[in-house]
Short mmCIF file of C-alpha atoms in Angstrom, two decimals:
data_model
loop_
_atom_site.label_atom_id
_atom_site.label_comp_id
_atom_site.label_asym_id
_atom_site.label_seq_id
_atom_site.Cartn_x
_atom_site.Cartn_y
_atom_site.Cartn_z
CA MET A 1 65.38 -59.52 -92.55
CA GLN A 2 67.57 -56.40 -92.79
CA ASN A 3 64.89 -54.43 -90.92
CA CYS A 4 64.84 -56.97 -88.14
CA LYS A 5 65.73 -55.29 -84.92
CA THR A 6 64.44 -57.36 -82.03
CA LEU A 7 64.41 -61.09 -81.02
CA ASN A 8 60.61 -61.28 -81.42
CA GLN A 9 60.96 -60.15 -84.97
CA LEU A 10 63.59 -62.67 -85.66
CA LYS A 11 61.20 -65.32 -84.28
CA GLN A 12 58.33 -64.11 -86.41
CA ILE A 13 60.51 -64.41 -89.52
CA HIS A 14 61.52 -68.00 -88.44
CA ALA A 15 57.92 -68.92 -88.00
CA HIS A 16 57.25 -67.67 -91.49
CA PHE A 17 60.11 -69.88 -92.74
CA LEU A 18 58.69 -72.82 -90.86
CA LYS A 19 55.26 -72.47 -92.35
CA PHE A 20 55.93 -71.70 -95.97
CA TYR A 21 59.61 -72.86 -96.93
CA LEU A 22 61.11 -75.40 -94.51
CA PRO A 23 58.74 -78.31 -95.36
CA GLN A 24 59.84 -78.37 -98.94
CA SER A 25 63.38 -76.98 -98.68
CA PRO A 26 65.19 -77.57 -95.30
CA ALA A 27 68.16 -75.59 -96.60
CA SER A 28 66.11 -72.41 -96.80
CA ILE A 29 66.84 -71.70 -93.11
CA ALA A 30 70.35 -70.82 -94.02
CA PRO A 31 69.76 -67.10 -94.80
CA LEU A 32 68.03 -66.64 -91.32
CA LEU A 33 71.00 -68.32 -89.42
CA SER A 34 73.47 -66.23 -91.55
CA PHE A 35 71.73 -63.02 -90.63
CA ALA A 36 71.62 -63.85 -86.96
CA VAL A 37 75.25 -64.72 -86.86
CA ALA A 38 76.21 -61.52 -88.92
CA SER A 39 74.14 -59.20 -86.73
CA ARG A 40 76.58 -59.55 -83.85
CA ASN A 41 73.58 -59.37 -81.61
CA PRO A 42 74.05 -61.67 -78.71
CA ASP A 43 70.30 -62.55 -78.33
CA PHE A 44 70.19 -63.35 -82.14
CA PHE A 45 73.27 -65.59 -82.00
CA ALA A 46 71.86 -67.42 -78.89
CA TYR A 47 68.68 -67.93 -80.91
CA ALA A 48 70.67 -69.15 -84.01
CA ARG A 49 72.53 -71.70 -81.79
CA SER A 50 69.11 -73.07 -80.50
CA VAL A 51 67.77 -73.28 -84.02
CA PHE A 52 70.86 -75.02 -85.27
CA ARG A 53 70.84 -77.68 -82.50
CA ASN A 54 67.29 -78.64 -83.34
CA LEU A 55 67.85 -79.03 -87.22
CA ARG A 56 67.60 -82.39 -88.67
CA PHE A 57 69.18 -81.36 -91.96
CA ARG A 58 72.64 -79.45 -91.63
CA SER A 59 74.61 -78.49 -94.58
CA THR A 60 78.23 -77.40 -95.04
CA PHE A 61 77.13 -73.74 -95.34
CA LEU A 62 75.21 -74.04 -92.03
CA TYR A 63 78.17 -75.48 -90.19
CA ASN A 64 80.48 -73.01 -91.56
CA THR A 65 78.15 -70.20 -90.45
CA MET A 66 78.14 -71.53 -87.07
CA ILE A 67 81.86 -71.96 -86.77
CA ARG A 68 82.19 -68.38 -87.96
CA GLY A 69 79.73 -67.24 -85.35
CA TYR A 70 81.43 -68.99 -82.41
CA VAL A 71 84.64 -67.37 -83.39
CA GLN A 72 83.17 -63.99 -83.57
CA TRP A 73 81.74 -64.39 -80.21
CA ASP A 74 85.08 -65.66 -78.70
CA SER A 75 83.89 -69.30 -78.25
CA PRO A 76 86.54 -71.32 -80.02
CA VAL A 77 85.79 -74.69 -78.42
CA PRO A 78 82.30 -74.92 -79.77
CA ALA A 79 83.63 -73.88 -83.15
CA VAL A 80 86.12 -76.87 -83.03
CA LEU A 81 83.49 -79.22 -81.92
CA CYS A 82 81.29 -78.13 -84.82
CA PHE A 83 84.26 -79.10 -87.13
CA LYS A 84 84.65 -82.52 -85.40
CA GLU A 85 80.95 -83.12 -85.90
CA MET A 86 81.26 -82.34 -89.64
CA LEU A 87 83.93 -85.01 -89.95
CA SER A 88 81.92 -87.61 -87.87
CA CYS A 89 78.80 -86.98 -89.86
CA LYS A 90 80.73 -87.11 -93.14
CA ILE A 91 79.65 -83.54 -94.03
CA ILE A 92 81.81 -82.09 -96.83
CA VAL A 93 84.24 -79.44 -95.49
CA ASN A 94 85.36 -76.60 -97.98
CA ASN A 95 87.72 -73.71 -98.05
CA TYR A 96 85.30 -71.59 -96.18
CA THR A 97 85.35 -74.09 -93.29
CA PHE A 98 89.05 -73.46 -92.49
CA THR A 99 89.59 -69.80 -92.12
CA PRO A 100 87.44 -69.23 -89.00
CA LEU A 101 88.41 -72.78 -87.68
CA ILE A 102 92.20 -71.87 -87.69
CA LYS A 103 91.34 -68.58 -85.98
CA ALA A 104 89.46 -70.80 -83.30
CA CYS A 105 92.63 -72.82 -83.07
CA SER A 106 94.66 -69.62 -82.43
CA LEU A 107 92.33 -68.67 -79.57
CA VAL A 108 92.83 -72.05 -77.80
CA LEU A 109 96.48 -72.27 -78.60
CA ASP A 110 97.75 -72.50 -74.98
CA ASP A 111 95.52 -75.33 -74.18
CA PHE A 112 95.28 -77.38 -77.35
CA ARG A 113 98.56 -76.62 -79.16
CA GLY A 114 98.40 -79.68 -81.50
CA LEU A 115 94.87 -78.83 -82.73
CA GLY A 116 96.03 -76.14 -85.22
CA PHE A 117 98.72 -78.49 -86.74
CA SER A 118 96.17 -81.19 -87.23
CA VAL A 119 93.85 -78.78 -89.01
CA HIS A 120 96.73 -77.73 -91.17
CA VAL A 121 97.14 -81.40 -92.16
CA HIS A 122 93.37 -81.44 -93.26
CA VAL A 123 94.07 -78.37 -95.28
CA LEU A 124 96.99 -80.03 -97.03
CA LYS A 125 95.02 -83.29 -97.70
CA LEU A 126 92.21 -81.39 -99.18
CA GLY A 127 94.35 -79.29 -101.36
CA PHE A 128 93.45 -75.84 -99.88
CA CYS A 129 97.07 -74.83 -99.09
CA ARG A 130 97.14 -72.05 -101.74
CA ASP A 131 94.01 -70.41 -100.48
CA ARG A 132 95.11 -66.94 -99.51
CA PHE A 133 92.60 -66.49 -96.63
CA ILE A 134 93.51 -69.87 -95.10
CA ALA A 135 97.12 -69.20 -95.67
CA SER A 136 96.89 -65.91 -93.75
CA ALA A 137 95.02 -67.46 -90.88
CA LEU A 138 97.71 -70.22 -90.77
CA ILE A 139 100.41 -67.59 -90.73
CA GLU A 140 98.76 -65.90 -87.79
CA PHE A 141 98.39 -69.26 -85.99
CA TYR A 142 102.09 -70.10 -86.40
CA SER A 143 103.09 -66.63 -85.37
CA LEU A 144 101.22 -66.96 -82.16
CA ALA A 145 102.71 -70.43 -81.71
CA ARG A 146 106.16 -68.86 -82.24
CA GLU A 147 106.70 -71.28 -85.12
CA MET A 148 107.89 -68.79 -87.79
CA ALA A 149 109.69 -71.47 -89.87
CA ASN A 150 106.31 -73.04 -90.43
CA ALA A 151 104.71 -69.64 -91.09
CA GLY A 152 107.48 -69.01 -93.72
CA MET A 153 106.72 -72.33 -95.40
CA VAL A 154 103.03 -71.44 -95.73
CA PHE A 155 104.01 -67.90 -97.00
CA ASP A 156 106.41 -69.29 -99.65
CA GLU A 157 103.82 -71.75 -101.04
CA ILE A 158 101.52 -68.93 -102.14
CA PRO A 159 102.62 -67.51 -105.51
CA ASP A 160 100.18 -64.57 -105.63
CA ARG A 161 100.72 -62.99 -102.01
CA ASP A 162 98.42 -60.11 -101.36
CA VAL A 163 99.17 -57.27 -98.74
CA VAL A 164 97.30 -59.11 -96.09
CA MET A 165 99.75 -62.05 -96.33
CA TRP A 166 102.86 -59.93 -96.40
CA THR A 167 101.47 -57.99 -93.27
CA ALA A 168 100.69 -61.18 -91.52
CA MET A 169 104.30 -62.30 -91.94
CA VAL A 170 105.66 -58.93 -90.81
CA ASP A 171 103.46 -59.08 -87.79
CA GLY A 172 104.53 -62.67 -86.98
CA TYR A 173 108.26 -61.76 -86.89
CA GLY A 174 107.47 -58.74 -84.95
CA LYS A 175 105.59 -60.74 -82.34
CA VAL A 176 108.47 -63.08 -81.80
CA GLY A 177 111.01 -60.25 -81.49
CA GLN A 178 112.71 -60.76 -84.99
CA VAL A 179 112.40 -57.26 -85.84
CA LYS A 180 115.17 -57.27 -88.42
CA LYS A 181 113.57 -59.98 -90.40
CA ALA A 182 110.13 -58.04 -90.18
CA ARG A 183 111.90 -54.93 -91.52
CA GLU A 184 113.43 -56.84 -94.40
CA LEU A 185 110.04 -58.25 -95.38
CA PHE A 186 108.38 -54.87 -94.99
CA GLU A 187 111.06 -53.33 -97.40
CA LYS A 188 110.22 -56.08 -99.89
CA MET A 189 106.49 -55.65 -99.99
CA PRO A 190 105.24 -54.67 -103.37
CA GLU A 191 102.55 -52.55 -101.73
CA ARG A 192 101.92 -51.26 -98.38
CA ASN A 193 98.80 -50.11 -96.66
CA VAL A 194 98.29 -48.40 -93.23
CA ILE A 195 97.98 -51.60 -91.40
CA SER A 196 101.43 -52.72 -92.82
CA TRP A 197 102.94 -49.53 -91.33
CA SER A 198 101.07 -49.92 -88.22
CA THR A 199 102.35 -53.53 -87.79
CA MET A 200 105.87 -52.49 -88.28
CA LEU A 201 105.60 -49.61 -85.80
CA ALA A 202 104.15 -52.19 -83.32
CA ALA A 203 107.08 -54.41 -84.04
CA TYR A 204 109.70 -51.76 -82.96
CA LEU A 205 107.47 -50.88 -80.02
CA ARG A 206 107.59 -54.39 -78.59
CA VAL A 207 111.34 -54.35 -78.49
CA SER A 208 111.51 -50.84 -77.02
CA ASP A 209 113.11 -49.27 -80.14
CA PHE A 210 111.27 -46.05 -79.56
CA LYS A 211 113.48 -43.90 -81.87
CA GLU A 212 112.91 -46.26 -84.83
CA VAL A 213 109.04 -45.92 -84.05
CA LEU A 214 109.21 -42.21 -84.54
CA LEU A 215 111.48 -42.52 -87.63
CA MET A 216 108.95 -45.02 -89.25
CA TYR A 217 106.11 -42.67 -88.39
CA MET A 218 107.81 -39.77 -90.16
CA LYS A 219 108.55 -41.86 -93.20
CA MET A 220 104.97 -42.82 -93.25
CA GLU A 221 103.92 -39.16 -93.32
CA GLU A 222 106.42 -38.48 -95.99
CA VAL A 223 104.89 -41.08 -98.42
CA GLY A 224 101.55 -39.69 -97.74
CA ILE A 225 99.87 -42.60 -95.91
CA ARG A 226 97.14 -41.37 -93.60
CA PRO A 227 97.74 -42.83 -90.16
CA ASN A 228 95.13 -44.70 -88.14
CA GLU A 229 94.54 -44.67 -84.50
CA ALA A 230 96.86 -47.78 -83.94
CA VAL A 231 99.72 -45.96 -85.67
CA LEU A 232 99.24 -42.69 -83.53
CA VAL A 233 99.16 -44.87 -80.35
CA SER A 234 102.46 -46.51 -81.16
CA ALA A 235 103.94 -42.93 -81.97
CA VAL A 236 102.60 -41.32 -78.86
CA THR A 237 103.77 -44.18 -76.71
CA ALA A 238 107.34 -43.78 -78.23
CA CYS A 239 107.14 -40.06 -77.47
CA ALA A 240 106.34 -40.86 -73.89
CA HIS A 241 109.28 -43.23 -73.37
CA LEU A 242 111.66 -40.67 -75.08
CA GLY A 243 110.42 -37.66 -73.36
CA SER A 244 109.78 -36.12 -76.81
CA LEU A 245 107.14 -33.45 -75.96
CA GLU A 246 107.47 -31.45 -79.31
CA GLN A 247 106.92 -34.58 -81.36
CA GLY A 248 104.03 -35.76 -79.02
CA LEU A 249 102.33 -32.28 -79.53
CA TRP A 250 102.63 -32.66 -83.27
CA ILE A 251 101.06 -36.17 -83.17
CA HIS A 252 98.29 -34.92 -80.89
CA SER A 253 97.47 -32.24 -83.47
CA MET A 254 97.31 -34.90 -86.13
CA ALA A 255 94.88 -36.83 -83.85
CA ARG A 256 92.67 -33.78 -83.68
CA HIS A 257 93.06 -33.18 -87.47
CA TYR A 258 91.87 -36.77 -88.29
CA GLY A 259 89.07 -36.81 -85.59
CA TYR A 260 90.66 -39.49 -83.51
CA GLU A 261 90.63 -37.72 -80.05
CA SER A 262 87.52 -39.70 -79.03
CA ASN A 263 89.61 -43.05 -79.41
CA LEU A 264 90.11 -44.21 -75.72
CA ILE A 265 93.22 -46.02 -76.20
CA LEU A 266 94.78 -43.01 -77.97
CA ALA A 267 93.51 -40.48 -75.51
CA THR A 268 94.96 -42.73 -72.73
CA ALA A 269 98.24 -42.82 -74.45
CA LEU A 270 98.23 -38.94 -74.69
CA VAL A 271 97.55 -38.66 -71.04
CA ASP A 272 100.44 -40.93 -70.34
CA MET A 273 102.74 -39.04 -72.76
CA TYR A 274 101.96 -35.62 -71.23
CA SER A 275 102.30 -37.05 -67.73
CA LYS A 276 105.71 -38.45 -68.47
CA CYS A 277 106.80 -35.08 -69.96
CA GLY A 278 105.67 -33.40 -67.00
CA LYS A 279 102.67 -31.53 -68.52
CA MET A 280 100.02 -32.45 -66.11
CA ASP A 281 97.64 -29.59 -67.27
CA SER A 282 97.70 -30.97 -70.65
CA ALA A 283 97.25 -34.58 -69.35
CA LEU A 284 94.36 -33.53 -67.12
CA SER A 285 92.73 -31.68 -70.15
CA VAL A 286 92.93 -34.72 -72.44
CA PHE A 287 91.62 -36.94 -69.51
CA ARG A 288 88.69 -34.66 -68.86
CA GLY A 289 87.84 -34.81 -72.61
CA ILE A 290 87.47 -38.58 -72.66
CA PRO A 291 83.65 -39.25 -72.65
CA ARG A 292 83.76 -42.86 -71.27
CA LYS A 293 86.64 -43.42 -69.02
CA ASP A 294 87.79 -46.77 -68.29
CA ASN A 295 90.34 -48.26 -65.79
CA GLY A 296 93.15 -47.67 -68.12
CA SER A 297 92.53 -43.87 -68.52
CA TRP A 298 91.87 -43.38 -64.71
CA ASN A 299 95.19 -45.33 -64.02
CA ALA A 300 97.04 -43.16 -66.44
CA ILE A 301 96.06 -40.02 -64.90
CA LEU A 302 96.41 -41.30 -61.24
CA SER A 303 99.94 -42.51 -62.17
CA GLY A 304 100.74 -39.14 -63.94
CA PHE A 305 100.05 -37.10 -60.84
CA ALA A 306 101.78 -39.73 -58.65
CA MET A 307 104.96 -39.67 -60.75
CA ASN A 308 104.97 -35.87 -60.78
CA GLY A 309 104.84 -35.67 -56.93
CA ASP A 310 101.22 -34.58 -56.57
CA ALA A 311 99.83 -37.23 -54.24
CA SER A 312 96.96 -35.19 -53.05
CA LYS A 313 95.77 -34.79 -56.64
CA SER A 314 96.06 -38.56 -57.13
CA LEU A 315 94.00 -39.37 -53.94
CA GLN A 316 91.34 -36.72 -54.96
CA LEU A 317 91.05 -38.25 -58.46
CA PHE A 318 90.83 -41.69 -56.96
CA ASP A 319 87.66 -40.43 -55.01
CA GLU A 320 86.35 -39.15 -58.33
CA MET A 321 87.05 -42.70 -59.95
CA VAL A 322 85.17 -44.41 -57.21
CA SER A 323 82.29 -42.04 -57.36
CA SER A 324 82.01 -42.42 -61.23
CA GLY A 325 81.40 -46.18 -60.70
CA ALA A 326 84.76 -47.39 -62.23
CA GLN A 327 86.28 -50.31 -60.34
CA PRO A 328 89.93 -49.79 -59.22
CA ASN A 329 92.41 -52.60 -60.04
CA HIS A 330 95.86 -53.72 -59.10
CA THR A 331 97.52 -51.01 -61.11
CA THR A 332 95.41 -48.28 -59.56
CA PHE A 333 96.61 -49.20 -56.16
CA VAL A 334 100.32 -49.47 -57.14
CA SER A 335 100.00 -45.79 -58.38
CA LEU A 336 98.28 -44.56 -55.26
CA LEU A 337 100.64 -46.41 -52.76
CA SER A 338 103.62 -45.13 -54.76
CA ALA A 339 102.19 -41.62 -54.60
CA CYS A 340 101.71 -41.92 -50.74
CA THR A 341 105.37 -43.29 -50.51
CA HIS A 342 107.02 -40.45 -52.17
CA ALA A 343 104.78 -37.81 -50.35
CA LYS A 344 105.31 -39.57 -46.85
CA LEU A 345 101.59 -40.06 -46.50
CA VAL A 346 102.00 -43.13 -44.31
CA ASP A 347 98.56 -43.22 -42.68
CA GLU A 348 96.76 -42.60 -45.99
CA GLY A 349 98.90 -45.31 -47.75
CA LEU A 350 98.26 -47.87 -44.98
CA LEU A 351 94.50 -47.11 -45.12
CA LEU A 352 94.47 -47.71 -48.83
CA TYR A 353 96.30 -50.89 -48.41
CA ASP A 354 93.81 -52.11 -45.80
CA LYS A 355 90.81 -51.15 -47.88
CA MET A 356 92.22 -52.79 -51.07
CA SER A 357 90.59 -56.25 -50.32
CA SER A 358 87.93 -55.42 -47.71
CA VAL A 359 86.34 -52.45 -49.54
CA TYR A 360 87.38 -52.75 -53.29
CA GLY A 361 87.76 -56.53 -53.66
CA VAL A 362 91.37 -56.29 -54.97
CA LYS A 363 93.63 -58.86 -53.39
CA PRO A 364 97.17 -57.39 -52.68
CA ARG A 365 99.99 -58.68 -54.87
CA PHE A 366 103.70 -58.67 -54.33
CA GLU A 367 104.07 -55.18 -55.88
CA HIS A 368 101.67 -53.85 -53.32
CA HIS A 369 103.59 -55.38 -50.37
CA ALA A 370 106.71 -53.83 -51.90
CA CYS A 371 105.11 -50.51 -52.01
CA VAL A 372 104.17 -50.69 -48.30
CA VAL A 373 107.69 -51.78 -47.27
CA ASP A 374 108.90 -48.67 -49.17
CA LEU A 375 106.23 -46.43 -47.51
CA LEU A 376 107.14 -47.55 -44.05
CA ALA A 377 110.80 -47.64 -44.63
CA ARG A 378 111.05 -44.12 -46.14
CA ALA A 379 109.21 -42.76 -43.14
CA GLY A 380 111.57 -44.22 -40.80
CA LYS A 381 109.24 -46.87 -39.56
CA LEU A 382 111.88 -49.77 -39.95
CA GLU A 383 110.50 -52.00 -37.23
CA GLU A 384 107.06 -51.80 -38.78
CA ALA A 385 108.56 -52.43 -42.25
CA GLU A 386 110.59 -55.50 -40.96
CA LYS A 387 107.40 -56.87 -39.25
CA PHE A 388 105.32 -56.30 -42.44
CA ILE A 389 108.03 -58.13 -44.47
CA ASP A 390 107.89 -61.20 -42.01
CA GLU A 391 104.09 -61.29 -41.61
CA LYS A 392 102.61 -60.13 -44.95
CA MET A 393 105.36 -61.15 -47.32
CA GLY A 394 106.35 -64.41 -45.63
CA GLY A 395 109.91 -63.43 -44.84
CA ILE A 396 112.86 -61.57 -46.59
CA GLU A 397 113.49 -64.52 -48.88
CA LYS A 398 110.07 -63.69 -50.59
CA GLY A 399 111.24 -60.18 -51.50
CA ASP A 400 113.27 -58.91 -54.49
CA PRO A 401 116.00 -56.35 -54.88
CA ASN A 402 113.32 -53.48 -54.90
CA VAL A 403 112.25 -54.52 -51.39
CA TRP A 404 115.69 -55.20 -50.10
CA GLY A 405 116.95 -51.93 -51.57
CA ALA A 406 114.10 -49.76 -50.12
CA PHE A 407 114.64 -51.32 -46.77
CA LEU A 408 118.45 -50.92 -46.74
CA SER A 409 118.43 -47.48 -48.17
CA ALA A 410 116.16 -46.38 -45.44
CA CYS A 411 118.35 -48.00 -42.75
CA ARG A 412 121.21 -46.03 -44.27
CA VAL A 413 119.30 -42.76 -44.29
CA HIS A 414 117.81 -43.08 -40.95
CA GLY A 415 121.10 -44.46 -39.32
CA ASN A 416 119.47 -47.61 -38.14
CA VAL A 417 122.46 -49.90 -38.95
CA GLU A 418 121.25 -52.68 -36.63
CA ALA A 419 118.18 -53.32 -38.66
CA GLY A 420 120.18 -53.07 -41.95
CA ASP A 421 122.68 -55.54 -40.49
CA ARG A 422 119.94 -58.02 -39.70
CA MET A 423 118.74 -57.72 -43.28
CA TRP A 424 122.15 -58.03 -44.79
CA ARG A 425 122.96 -61.25 -42.76
CA LYS A 426 119.78 -62.87 -43.96
CA LEU A 427 120.63 -61.85 -47.68
CA CYS A 428 124.10 -63.26 -47.21
CA SER A 429 122.73 -66.63 -46.23
CA MET A 430 120.55 -66.57 -49.34
CA ARG A 431 123.55 -65.65 -51.48
CA VAL A 432 121.79 -62.86 -53.19
CA PRO A 433 123.74 -61.92 -56.46
CA ASP A 434 122.53 -58.38 -56.69
CA TYR A 435 125.00 -55.55 -57.08
CA GLY A 436 122.75 -52.76 -55.81
CA THR A 437 121.92 -54.53 -52.64
CA HIS A 438 125.53 -55.12 -51.92
CA MET A 439 126.49 -51.48 -52.59
CA LEU A 440 123.62 -50.28 -50.44
CA SER A 441 124.92 -52.46 -47.59
CA TYR A 442 128.54 -51.34 -48.08
CA MET A 443 127.55 -47.73 -47.97
CA MET A 444 125.57 -48.13 -44.92
CA TYR A 445 128.30 -49.83 -43.11
CA LYS A 446 130.93 -47.42 -44.38
CA GLU A 447 128.97 -44.32 -43.29
CA ALA A 448 128.39 -45.81 -39.82
CA CYS A 449 132.04 -46.59 -39.56
CA TRP A 450 131.36 -50.50 -39.32
CA ASP A 451 134.56 -50.86 -41.31
CA ALA A 452 134.97 -54.60 -40.77
CA GLU A 453 131.53 -55.32 -42.22
CA ALA A 454 132.09 -52.75 -45.01
CA ARG A 455 135.35 -54.50 -46.07
CA SER A 456 133.42 -57.92 -45.91
CA VAL A 457 130.73 -56.65 -48.34
CA ARG A 458 133.32 -55.19 -50.67
CA GLN A 459 135.10 -58.51 -50.74
CA SER A 460 131.93 -60.45 -51.45
CA ILE A 461 131.37 -58.12 -54.48
CA GLN A 462 134.71 -58.78 -55.85
CA ASP A 463 134.45 -62.48 -55.17
CA ALA A 464 131.04 -62.79 -56.85
CA GLY A 465 132.17 -60.61 -59.81
CA LEU A 466 129.22 -58.44 -59.41
CA LYS A 467 129.18 -55.26 -61.63
CA LYS A 468 126.77 -52.25 -61.82
CA GLU A 469 124.46 -52.54 -64.82
CA PRO A 470 124.47 -49.15 -66.79
CA GLY A 471 121.22 -47.27 -66.75
CA CYS A 472 119.88 -44.92 -69.34
CA SER A 473 117.59 -41.92 -69.66
CA ALA A 474 116.19 -39.64 -72.29
CA ILE A 475 115.60 -35.89 -72.63
CA GLU A 476 114.44 -33.82 -75.48
CA VAL A 477 116.90 -31.07 -76.57
#
């Protein structure tokens, strides 16, 4: 069977089984089904499902094989139905049944939350609670369910915990934002592998503790653990947010050294890092070296040129993207509209907005509407922006501080206090508790010598107790 490459060859092998083995031994079909499932060939698995449905004799092994197969092909509901059929037909379940079954429960957690809990009850009844593979799957399930107390109970019941279980717990605490507990467990681990380190870096990345990500990466290098692609992605992402170009260059050299440059996710992260550090030549060089570009890589380079003020290059690359057959998505158009906004390319931006749905099949969302308001407002087309807010966004109450701020700032810059006054009065009736919106209105009135209105806004800031939220930025020195 190992030499079987096509569906016809698989069918011939099945015919051979039917003729010589199945009449005397119905269970002899098991190797065929196991091979078809393990092959990860969609045609083979579809045939395996057909064979399984027509079997008169189904053993525990066959059911376990199909449950595992359904999970491999992201079909959790049929996997659960297989388990229910086992129970109704009084087929014996064993420890090999539960690991893929619990993974299936994790996949349908949002829709069938109680399913995993009931499977755990079966595990306890049958005495499989100390099986390390089942325990690891349960820890993952409870982590996704944000039930870390239950995950901890499962973990504590296992006397001989391996690195997989320890890592699963670290990952669980990281996913629910309890990074301190994740780090405490990480430090207690009797042994750590590259997955353990990758999990800890990802935990810090989720809570935006980018400095700690890089510190962990440096510690990993010190102890001589070879990084995998996931570790480098986390480290490069941290460099991008910190503007740490020197560290990013070093990590890029490590990616070359280990032969990871062809990894699409890592290459996209490098494009983003170089873009945020203002090194667009390097970003473009990495991008050009990606053999099979996906939406993420295209969006990264488009966004990079947009944030660095080169709108024409973003639009040129967008044409390349479309010509290559890649499908633009919502993120693509946010980048392009932002680029047009900052370059005051009003006509180009409006044309892109109009083509989003009609040509590219991307329905505009709130963030695209906000970009168009900013585009029109910055260009001084305040009446058009006001009309767009009313007609496309459903009125000012459908906006947010970014939309209101863009409009009010433009009113201030272009001296159109009447339009800004209309906006402010609507916001007052909505009792908007945003400090930035209040301050923009105050400055607009103050600079236009509308002193009474300026005092009124100032008083409302004091009455509401509004305060400016401190911002932060990072630069490598």
